[in-house]
Amino acid sequence: VQLVESGGGLVQAGGSLRLSCVVSGSIFSINTGSWYRQAPGKQRELVAAIATGGSTNYADSVKGRFAISMDSAKNTVYLQMDSLKPEDTDVYYCNVLIYDLEYWGQGTQVTVSS
């Protein structure tokens, strides 16, 4: 199973980015898709998660600004990030749970300038 993330980059405060995570390999279905972020020297933290039934969970710091979605037909997890703030600057990692096995992407840098 491989996870390939894209969509990171440099954006001004107030701007938007959309992260994508394409999952490939011997997959029947993704049970849970999540996005985490991590700054240097800090613990990785959960940003948003989505289950196959559609239920979602968000960190308080991103509620109302970020939206996670999953396209099961494309085995892709998305993170729409709006109203970005400088404090959202981090490396963002995709995580999926497939048959109780956990997989991580390589990370994509998001930088928000003030």
C-alpha angles and dihedrals in degrees: 000000000000131000120203118189127197141163102071123129147113120315136164121250110278092030131115139238133181119212121202129196117193115197118204136176134061098344130154097176142335112243097193133005122198143172122215131181134206135189122202111282093009135102120263109257133201113250102175140341136194131193127210090257089060100252113144138199128197137189110249091241093063103035111128092015106060129051126193123203138169132211104203093188090058096035088231132139119201135197116197109199119193133172089024119199131202088249089064088070107121144108108279120212129197118221129187133185115213119175090338092307118119125217132186135204124226095254134250125229120239116189122183117192123206 
